[in-house]
Coordinates of N, CA and C in Angstrom, one line a residue:
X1 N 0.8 -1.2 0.0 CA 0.0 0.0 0.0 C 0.9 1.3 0.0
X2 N 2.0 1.1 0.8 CA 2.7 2.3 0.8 C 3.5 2.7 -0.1
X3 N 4.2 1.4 -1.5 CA 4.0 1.7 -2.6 C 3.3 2.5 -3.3
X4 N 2.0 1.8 -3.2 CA 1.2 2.3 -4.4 C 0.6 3.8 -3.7
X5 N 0.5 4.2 -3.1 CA 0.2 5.5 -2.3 C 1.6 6.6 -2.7
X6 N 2.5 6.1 -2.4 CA 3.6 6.5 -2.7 C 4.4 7.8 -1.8
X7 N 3.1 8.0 -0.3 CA 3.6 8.9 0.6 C 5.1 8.0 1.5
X8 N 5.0 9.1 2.1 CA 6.2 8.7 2.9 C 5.8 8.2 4.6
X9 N 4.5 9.4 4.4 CA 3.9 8.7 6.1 C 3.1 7.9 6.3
X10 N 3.3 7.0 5.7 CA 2.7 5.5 5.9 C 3.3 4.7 6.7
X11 N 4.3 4.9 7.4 CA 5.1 4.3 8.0 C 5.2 3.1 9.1
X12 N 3.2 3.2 9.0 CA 2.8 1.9 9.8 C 2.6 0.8 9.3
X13 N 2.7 0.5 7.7 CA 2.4 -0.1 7.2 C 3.6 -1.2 7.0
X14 N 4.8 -1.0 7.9 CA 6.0 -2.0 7.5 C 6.4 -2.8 8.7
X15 N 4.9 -2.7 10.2 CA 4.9 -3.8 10.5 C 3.6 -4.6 9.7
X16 N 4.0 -5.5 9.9 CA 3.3 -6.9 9.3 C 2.0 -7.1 10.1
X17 N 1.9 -7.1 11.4 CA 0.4 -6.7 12.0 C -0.3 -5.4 11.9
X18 N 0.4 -4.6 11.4 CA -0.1 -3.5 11.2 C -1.0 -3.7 10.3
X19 N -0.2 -4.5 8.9 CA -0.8 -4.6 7.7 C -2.1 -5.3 7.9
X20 N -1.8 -6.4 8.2 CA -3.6 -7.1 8.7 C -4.5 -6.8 10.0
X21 N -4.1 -5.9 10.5 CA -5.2 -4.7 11.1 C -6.0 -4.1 9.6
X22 N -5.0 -3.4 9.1 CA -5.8 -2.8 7.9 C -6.7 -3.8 7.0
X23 N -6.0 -4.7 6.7 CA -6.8 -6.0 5.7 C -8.1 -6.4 6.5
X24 N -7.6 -6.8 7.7 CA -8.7 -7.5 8.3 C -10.5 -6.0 8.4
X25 N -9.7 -5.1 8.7 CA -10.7 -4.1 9.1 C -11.5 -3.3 7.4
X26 N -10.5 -3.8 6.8 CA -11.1 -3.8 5.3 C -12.3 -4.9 4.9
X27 N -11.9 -5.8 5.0 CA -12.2 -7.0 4.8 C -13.5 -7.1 5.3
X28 N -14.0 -6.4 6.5 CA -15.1 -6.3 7.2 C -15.9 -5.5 7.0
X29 N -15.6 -4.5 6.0 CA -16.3 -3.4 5.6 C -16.5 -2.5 6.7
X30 N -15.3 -2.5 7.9 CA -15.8 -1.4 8.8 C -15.7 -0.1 8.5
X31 N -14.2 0.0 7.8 CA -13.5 1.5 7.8 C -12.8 1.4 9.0
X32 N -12.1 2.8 8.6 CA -11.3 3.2 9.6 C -11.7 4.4 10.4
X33 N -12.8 5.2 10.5 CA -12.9 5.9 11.0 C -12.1 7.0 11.8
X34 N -12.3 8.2 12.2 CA -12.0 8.7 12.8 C -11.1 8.3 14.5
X35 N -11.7 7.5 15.3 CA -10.4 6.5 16.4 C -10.6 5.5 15.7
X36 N -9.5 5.0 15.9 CA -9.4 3.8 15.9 C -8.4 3.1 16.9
X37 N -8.4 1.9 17.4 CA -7.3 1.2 17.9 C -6.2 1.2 17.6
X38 N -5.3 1.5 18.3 CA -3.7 1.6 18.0 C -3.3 0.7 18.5
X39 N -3.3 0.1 19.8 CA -2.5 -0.9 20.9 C -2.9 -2.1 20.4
X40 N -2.3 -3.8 20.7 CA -2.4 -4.9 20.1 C -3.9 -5.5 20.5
X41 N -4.1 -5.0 21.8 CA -5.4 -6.0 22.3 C -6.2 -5.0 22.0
X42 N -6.3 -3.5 21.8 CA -7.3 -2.7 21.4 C -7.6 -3.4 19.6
X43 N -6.7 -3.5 19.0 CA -7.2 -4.0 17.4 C -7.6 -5.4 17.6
X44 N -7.0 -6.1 18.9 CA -7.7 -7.8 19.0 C -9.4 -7.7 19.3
X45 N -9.8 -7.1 19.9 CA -10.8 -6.3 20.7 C -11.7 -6.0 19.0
X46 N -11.0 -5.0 18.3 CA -12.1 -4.7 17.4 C -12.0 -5.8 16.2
X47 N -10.9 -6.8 16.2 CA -10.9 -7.3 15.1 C -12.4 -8.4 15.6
X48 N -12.2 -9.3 17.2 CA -13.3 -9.9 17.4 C -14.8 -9.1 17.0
X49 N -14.6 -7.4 17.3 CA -16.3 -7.5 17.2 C -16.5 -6.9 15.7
X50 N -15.6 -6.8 14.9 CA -15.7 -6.7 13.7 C -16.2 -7.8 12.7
X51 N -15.4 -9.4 13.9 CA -16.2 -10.4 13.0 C -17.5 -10.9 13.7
X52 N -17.4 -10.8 14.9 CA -18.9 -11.1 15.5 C -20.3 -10.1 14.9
X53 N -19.8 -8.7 14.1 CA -20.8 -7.8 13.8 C -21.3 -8.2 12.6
X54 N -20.4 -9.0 11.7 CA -20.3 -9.5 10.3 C -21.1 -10.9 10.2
X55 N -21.3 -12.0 11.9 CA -21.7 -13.1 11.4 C -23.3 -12.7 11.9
X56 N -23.3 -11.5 12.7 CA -24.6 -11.2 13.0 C -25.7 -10.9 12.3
X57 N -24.9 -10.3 10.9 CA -25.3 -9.4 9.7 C -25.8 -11.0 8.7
X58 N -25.1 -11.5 9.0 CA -25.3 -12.8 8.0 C -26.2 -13.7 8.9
X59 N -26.3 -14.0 9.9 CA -27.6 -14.3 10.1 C -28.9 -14.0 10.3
X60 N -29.3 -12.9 10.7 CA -30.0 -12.0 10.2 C -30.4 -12.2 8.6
X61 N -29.4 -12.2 7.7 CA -29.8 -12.2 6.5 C -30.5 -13.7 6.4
X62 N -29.7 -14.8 6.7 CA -30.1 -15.9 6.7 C -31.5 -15.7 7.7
X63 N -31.7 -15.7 8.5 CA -33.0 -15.5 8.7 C -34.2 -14.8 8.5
X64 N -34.2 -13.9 7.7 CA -35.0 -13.2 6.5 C -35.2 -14.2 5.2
X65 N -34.1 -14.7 4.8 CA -34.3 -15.5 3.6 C -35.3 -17.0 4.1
X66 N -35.1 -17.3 5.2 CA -35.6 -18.3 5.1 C -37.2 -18.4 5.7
X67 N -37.7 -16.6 6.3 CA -38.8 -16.3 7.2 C -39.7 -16.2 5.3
X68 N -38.9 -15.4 4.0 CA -39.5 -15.2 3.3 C -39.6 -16.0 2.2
X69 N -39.0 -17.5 2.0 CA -38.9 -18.5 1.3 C -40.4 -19.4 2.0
X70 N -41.6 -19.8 0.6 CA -42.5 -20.3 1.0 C -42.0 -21.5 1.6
X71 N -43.1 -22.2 2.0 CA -42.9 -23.5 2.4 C -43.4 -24.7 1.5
X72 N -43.0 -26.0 2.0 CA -43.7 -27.1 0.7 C -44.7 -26.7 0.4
X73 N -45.6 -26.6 1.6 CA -47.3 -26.4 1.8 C -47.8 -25.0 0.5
X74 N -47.2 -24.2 1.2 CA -47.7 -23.0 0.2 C -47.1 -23.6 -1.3
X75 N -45.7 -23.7 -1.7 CA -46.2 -23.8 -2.6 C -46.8 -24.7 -3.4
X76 N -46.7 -25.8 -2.8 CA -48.3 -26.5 -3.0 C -49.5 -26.7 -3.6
X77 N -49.6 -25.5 -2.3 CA -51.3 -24.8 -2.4 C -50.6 -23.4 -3.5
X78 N -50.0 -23.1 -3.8 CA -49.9 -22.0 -5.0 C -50.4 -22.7 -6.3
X79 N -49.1 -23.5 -6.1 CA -49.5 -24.7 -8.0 C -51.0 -25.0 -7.9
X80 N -51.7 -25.4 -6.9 CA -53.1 -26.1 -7.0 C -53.9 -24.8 -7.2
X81 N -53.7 -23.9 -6.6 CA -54.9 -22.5 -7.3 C -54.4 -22.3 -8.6
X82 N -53.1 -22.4 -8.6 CA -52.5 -21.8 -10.6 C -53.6 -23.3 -11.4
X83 N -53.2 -24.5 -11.0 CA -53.9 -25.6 -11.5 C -55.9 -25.3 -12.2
X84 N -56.1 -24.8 -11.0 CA -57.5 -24.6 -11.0 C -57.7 -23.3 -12.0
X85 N -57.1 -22.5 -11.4 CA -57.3 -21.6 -12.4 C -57.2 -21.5 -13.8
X86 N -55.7 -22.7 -14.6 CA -55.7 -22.9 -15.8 C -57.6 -23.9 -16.1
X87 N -58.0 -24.8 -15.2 CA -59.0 -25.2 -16.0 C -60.0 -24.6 -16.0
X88 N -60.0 -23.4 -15.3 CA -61.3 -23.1 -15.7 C -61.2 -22.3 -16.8
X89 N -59.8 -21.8 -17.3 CA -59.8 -20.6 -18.7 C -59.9 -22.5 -19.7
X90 N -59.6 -23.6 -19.6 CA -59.7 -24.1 -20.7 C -60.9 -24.9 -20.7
X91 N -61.9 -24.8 -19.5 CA -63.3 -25.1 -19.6 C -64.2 -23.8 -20.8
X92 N -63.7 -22.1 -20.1 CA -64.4 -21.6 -20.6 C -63.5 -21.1 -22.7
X93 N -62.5 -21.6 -23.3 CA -62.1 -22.2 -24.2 C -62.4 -22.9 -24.8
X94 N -62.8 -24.3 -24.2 CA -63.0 -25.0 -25.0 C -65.0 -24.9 -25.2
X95 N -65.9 -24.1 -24.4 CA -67.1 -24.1 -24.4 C -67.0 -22.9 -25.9
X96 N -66.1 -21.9 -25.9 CA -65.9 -20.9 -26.7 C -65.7 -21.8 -28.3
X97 N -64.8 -22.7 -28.3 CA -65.0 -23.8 -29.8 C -66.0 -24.1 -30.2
X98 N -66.4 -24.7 -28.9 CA -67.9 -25.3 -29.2 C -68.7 -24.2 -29.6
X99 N -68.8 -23.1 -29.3 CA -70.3 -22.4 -29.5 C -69.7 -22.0 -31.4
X100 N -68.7 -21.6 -31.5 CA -67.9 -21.0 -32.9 C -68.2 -22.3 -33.6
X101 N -68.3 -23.3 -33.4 CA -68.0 -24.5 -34.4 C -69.8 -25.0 -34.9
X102 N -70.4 -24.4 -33.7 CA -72.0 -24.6 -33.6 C -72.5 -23.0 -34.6
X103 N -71.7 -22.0 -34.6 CA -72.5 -20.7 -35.0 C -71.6 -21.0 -36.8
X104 N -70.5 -22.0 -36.8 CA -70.4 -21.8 -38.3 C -71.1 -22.8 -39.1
X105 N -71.9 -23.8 -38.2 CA -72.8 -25.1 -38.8 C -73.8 -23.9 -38.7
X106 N -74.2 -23.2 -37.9 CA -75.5 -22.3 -38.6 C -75.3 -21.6 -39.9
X107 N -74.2 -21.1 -40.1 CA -74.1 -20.2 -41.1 C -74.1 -20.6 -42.1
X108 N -73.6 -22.0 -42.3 CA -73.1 -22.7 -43.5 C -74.6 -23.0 -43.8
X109 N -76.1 -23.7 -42.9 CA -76.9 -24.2 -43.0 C -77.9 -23.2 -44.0
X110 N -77.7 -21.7 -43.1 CA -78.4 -20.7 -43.8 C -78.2 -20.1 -45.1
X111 N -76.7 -20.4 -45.7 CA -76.4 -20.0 -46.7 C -75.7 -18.7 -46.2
X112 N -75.2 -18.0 -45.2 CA -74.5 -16.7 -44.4 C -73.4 -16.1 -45.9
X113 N -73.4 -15.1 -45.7 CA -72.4 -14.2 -46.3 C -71.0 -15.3 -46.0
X114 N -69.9 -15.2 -46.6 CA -68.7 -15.9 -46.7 C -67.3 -15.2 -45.6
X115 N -68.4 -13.9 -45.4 CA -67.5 -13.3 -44.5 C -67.7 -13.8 -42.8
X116 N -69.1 -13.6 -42.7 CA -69.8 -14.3 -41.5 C -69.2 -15.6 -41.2
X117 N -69.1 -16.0 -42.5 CA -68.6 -17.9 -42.4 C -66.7 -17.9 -41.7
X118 N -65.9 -16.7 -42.1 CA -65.1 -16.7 -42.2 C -64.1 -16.2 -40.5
X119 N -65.5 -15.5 -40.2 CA -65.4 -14.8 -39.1 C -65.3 -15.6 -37.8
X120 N -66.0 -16.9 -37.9 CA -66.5 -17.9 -37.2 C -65.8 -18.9 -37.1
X121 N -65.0 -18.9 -38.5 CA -63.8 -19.7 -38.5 C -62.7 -19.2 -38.2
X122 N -62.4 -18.2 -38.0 CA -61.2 -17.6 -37.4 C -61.4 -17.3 -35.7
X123 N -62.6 -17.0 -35.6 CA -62.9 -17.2 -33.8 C -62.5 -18.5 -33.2
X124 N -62.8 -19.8 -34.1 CA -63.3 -20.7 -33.3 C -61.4 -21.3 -33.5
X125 N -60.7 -20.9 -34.5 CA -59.1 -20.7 -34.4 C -58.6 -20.6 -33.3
X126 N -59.1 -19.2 -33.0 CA -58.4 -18.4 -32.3 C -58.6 -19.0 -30.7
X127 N -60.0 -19.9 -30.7 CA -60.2 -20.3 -29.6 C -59.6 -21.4 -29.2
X128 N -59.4 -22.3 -30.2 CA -58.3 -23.7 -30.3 C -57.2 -23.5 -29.6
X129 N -56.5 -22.4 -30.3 CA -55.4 -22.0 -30.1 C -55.2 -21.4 -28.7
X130 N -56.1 -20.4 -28.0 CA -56.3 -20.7 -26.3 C -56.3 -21.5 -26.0
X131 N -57.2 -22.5 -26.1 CA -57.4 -23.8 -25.6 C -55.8 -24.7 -25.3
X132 N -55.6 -24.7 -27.0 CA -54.2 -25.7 -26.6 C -52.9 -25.1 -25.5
X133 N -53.5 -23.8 -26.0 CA -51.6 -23.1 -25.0 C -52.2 -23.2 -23.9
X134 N -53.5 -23.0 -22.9 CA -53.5 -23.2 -21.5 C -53.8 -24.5 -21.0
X135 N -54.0 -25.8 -22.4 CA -54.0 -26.8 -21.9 C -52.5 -26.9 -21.8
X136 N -51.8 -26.9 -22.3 CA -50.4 -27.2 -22.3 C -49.7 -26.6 -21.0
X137 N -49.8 -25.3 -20.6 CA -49.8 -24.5 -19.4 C -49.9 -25.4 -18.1
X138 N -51.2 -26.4 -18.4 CA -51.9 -27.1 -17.1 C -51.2 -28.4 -17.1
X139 N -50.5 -28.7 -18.1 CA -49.6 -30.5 -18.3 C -48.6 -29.7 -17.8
X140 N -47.9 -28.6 -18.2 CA -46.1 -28.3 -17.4 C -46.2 -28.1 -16.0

């Protein structure tokens, strides 16, 4: 460091515990603040509650992750409402084919404009084609 700094009053940095005071207190994301420990048991002293502050922080985290990670149960019961919910868009889908496939046997019966005919065949498409992607939805 005193290298690359390239001052001259760095002068603490050429004992070797000096140096991992600094690393260690790096390493922890404490800083160096304004006091800091100078004497050997004063830096023993903050290096202990530097790492006791750090495993504190990490369990804590670990206990957030795991207060906000579902459980079997929920997710579960999630997949089973997503489940239910996909059959009922491919109950009301596939009732949507049926009525399109029933209004283009009317049209064809009555002799309908070609456009009407055309209209009914592109609905009842378009309803297939729901049908298949939220049946498919409900098999993954």
């Amino acid at each position: 460091l005193k290298e690359i700094e390239g001052f001259d009053n760095y002068k603490e940095y050429d004992n070797f515990y000096n140096c991992m005071w600094c690393t260690l207190v790096t390493m922890t994301t404490v800083g160096y603040g304004d006091f800091y420990a100078q004497t050997i048991f004063g830096r023993i002293i903050s290096i202990i509650i530097c790492i006791c502050g750090t495993a504190l922080v990490s369990v804590v985290v670990v206990a957030l992750t795991n207060m906000l990670e579902p459980s079997i149960q929920e997710t579960k019961a999630a997949l089973m409402i997503n489940r239910l919910s996909l059959k009922v868009q491919i109950r009301k889908y596939a009732q949507m084919a049926i009525n399109y496939v029933s209004i283009r046997k009317v049209f064809w019966k009555r002799k309908a404009p070609n456009s009407a005919v055309v209209q009914a065949t592109r609905n009842f498409n378009e309803a297939l084609r729901m049908f298949t992607q939220v049946n498919n939805q409900c098999k993954g």
